[in-house]
Coordinates of C-alpha atoms in Angstrom, one line a residue:
M1 CA 150.6 154.1 27.3
F2 CA 148.3 157.1 26.8
I3 CA 147.1 160.0 29.0
D4 CA 143.7 161.5 28.8
T5 CA 143.5 165.2 29.6
T6 CA 141.7 168.4 28.7
I7 CA 142.7 171.8 27.5
N8 CA 140.7 175.0 27.4
I9 CA 140.9 176.4 23.8
N10 CA 139.6 179.4 22.1
T11 CA 136.9 178.2 19.7
E12 CA 138.5 180.1 16.7
L13 CA 141.9 178.4 17.4
E14 CA 140.1 175.1 17.7
S15 CA 138.5 175.6 14.3
C16 CA 141.9 176.3 12.8
L17 CA 143.3 173.2 14.5
L18 CA 140.5 171.0 13.2
R19 CA 140.8 172.4 9.7
A20 CA 144.5 171.6 9.7
S21 CA 143.8 168.1 11.1
I22 CA 141.4 167.3 8.2
Q23 CA 143.7 168.9 5.6
L24 CA 146.8 167.1 6.8
G25 CA 145.2 163.8 7.9
L26 CA 146.7 164.1 11.3
S27 CA 145.0 164.0 14.7
P28 CA 144.7 167.3 16.6
A29 CA 146.9 165.8 19.4
V30 CA 149.7 165.1 16.9
I31 CA 149.5 168.6 15.5
I32 CA 149.5 170.1 19.0
I33 CA 152.6 168.2 20.0
S34 CA 154.3 169.2 16.7
L35 CA 153.5 172.8 17.4
I36 CA 154.7 172.6 21.0
K37 CA 158.0 171.2 19.7
K38 CA 158.3 174.1 17.3
L39 CA 157.6 176.5 20.3
M40 CA 160.3 174.6 22.2
T41 CA 162.9 175.3 19.5
D42 CA 162.3 179.0 20.3
H43 CA 162.6 178.3 24.0
H44 CA 164.7 181.4 24.7
S45 CA 161.6 183.4 24.1
Y46 CA 159.4 181.4 26.5
L47 CA 161.5 180.1 29.4
V48 CA 161.1 182.2 32.5
A49 CA 161.7 181.8 36.3
D50 CA 160.6 183.4 39.5
R51 CA 156.9 183.8 38.7
R52 CA 153.7 181.9 39.0
I53 CA 152.1 180.0 36.2
Q54 CA 150.4 182.4 33.7
Y55 CA 147.0 181.4 32.4
Q56 CA 145.0 182.6 29.4
P57 CA 143.5 186.0 30.0
R58 CA 139.9 185.9 31.1
D59 CA 137.9 187.7 28.5
K60 CA 134.1 187.2 28.3
T61 CA 134.1 188.1 24.6
V62 CA 136.4 185.2 23.7
K63 CA 134.6 181.8 23.6
R64 CA 136.5 178.9 24.9
R65 CA 135.6 175.3 25.3
R66 CA 137.1 172.4 27.0
R67 CA 138.7 169.9 24.6
H68 CA 139.5 166.4 25.4
C69 CA 143.0 165.3 24.2
V70 CA 144.8 161.9 24.3
F71 CA 148.6 162.1 24.4
I72 CA 151.3 159.4 24.5
I73 CA 152.7 159.6 28.0
R74 CA 156.1 160.8 26.7
D75 CA 154.4 163.7 25.0
Y76 CA 152.3 164.5 28.0
E77 CA 155.4 164.6 30.2
Y78 CA 157.0 166.9 27.6
L79 CA 154.0 169.3 27.9
L80 CA 154.2 169.2 31.7
D81 CA 157.9 170.1 31.5
M82 CA 157.1 173.0 29.1
R83 CA 154.5 174.2 31.6
K84 CA 157.0 174.2 34.5
L85 CA 159.9 175.8 32.6
C86 CA 157.9 178.3 30.6
K87 CA 155.6 179.2 33.6
R88 CA 152.5 179.0 31.4
S89 CA 149.5 176.7 31.5
V90 CA 149.4 173.9 28.9
S91 CA 146.3 175.6 27.4
L92 CA 148.1 178.9 27.1
L93 CA 151.2 177.1 25.5
V94 CA 148.8 175.4 23.0
A95 CA 147.2 178.7 22.2
I96 CA 150.6 180.4 21.6
A97 CA 151.8 177.4 19.5
I98 CA 148.7 177.4 17.3
T99 CA 148.8 181.2 16.8
E100 CA 152.6 181.3 16.1
Y101 CA 153.3 178.1 14.3
L102 CA 150.2 176.4 12.8
E103 CA 150.5 178.2 9.4
K104 CA 154.2 177.4 9.1
F105 CA 153.6 173.8 10.1
I106 CA 151.0 173.4 7.4
N107 CA 153.2 174.9 4.7
E108 CA 156.2 172.8 5.7
F109 CA 154.1 169.6 5.9
N110 CA 152.6 170.3 2.5
S111 CA 156.0 171.1 1.1
T112 CA 157.3 167.8 2.4
I113 CA 154.5 165.9 0.6
D114 CA 154.9 167.9 -2.6
N115 CA 158.6 167.0 -2.7
N116 CA 157.9 163.3 -2.0
V117 CA 160.1 163.4 1.0
T118 CA 159.4 160.3 3.1
N119 CA 161.3 161.1 6.2
D120 CA 159.3 162.4 9.1
K121 CA 160.4 166.0 9.8
Y122 CA 158.3 166.1 12.9
Q123 CA 159.5 162.9 14.6
F124 CA 160.1 163.3 18.3
Q125 CA 163.2 165.3 19.0
H126 CA 165.6 163.9 21.6
Y127 CA 164.0 164.3 25.0
I128 CA 165.7 162.6 27.9
I129 CA 165.2 162.6 31.6
I130 CA 168.1 161.3 33.7
R131 CA 167.9 160.6 37.4
D132 CA 171.1 160.8 39.5
V133 CA 171.6 160.5 43.2
V134 CA 174.2 163.0 44.5
D135 CA 175.1 162.6 48.2
G136 CA 171.7 161.0 48.8
V137 CA 169.8 163.7 46.9
F138 CA 167.8 162.9 43.8
C139 CA 168.7 165.1 40.9
W140 CA 166.7 165.2 37.6
R141 CA 168.3 166.4 34.4
I142 CA 166.0 167.1 31.5
Y143 CA 167.6 167.2 28.0
W144 CA 165.9 168.8 25.1
G145 CA 168.4 167.6 22.5
L146 CA 170.9 164.8 22.5
P147 CA 173.6 165.0 25.2
E148 CA 176.9 163.4 24.6
N149 CA 177.9 160.3 26.6
Q150 CA 174.5 160.0 28.3
I151 CA 172.5 157.7 25.9
G152 CA 173.2 154.5 27.9
R153 CA 171.7 156.1 31.1
A154 CA 168.7 157.7 29.4
H155 CA 165.1 157.1 30.2
V156 CA 162.8 158.2 27.4

């Protein structure tokens, strides 16, 4: 199942994303999710609490446009979790991810191809949502990684 959505993206960042998409032969959505996963590995720098969602700064000199994206529902849910836990809009998270990780992603991807490595370095990391009911209260646990002894109860 797929989810259609839109993001607001700086036109310069969009150009970088589209060039990478052509160069690597990957869709922009696949690249975006891969970059968001890289951002998540540095989650200690981005997770915050007790504030409202931060959006991209309004700057009339920066051109942005609305870009249509199609994500696998699992990846879309992952983006929504990142939004909630990092207190940043999805568009801002995408902008940060492109700025911080796109060049490294391209280099690693090309290195993998140059070394004839066939395994997918960017396959989906373990992402599990578990629902429990404790004293009649629904509790949701989100795992970014593989928890021990929970695999049988996981909903991915």
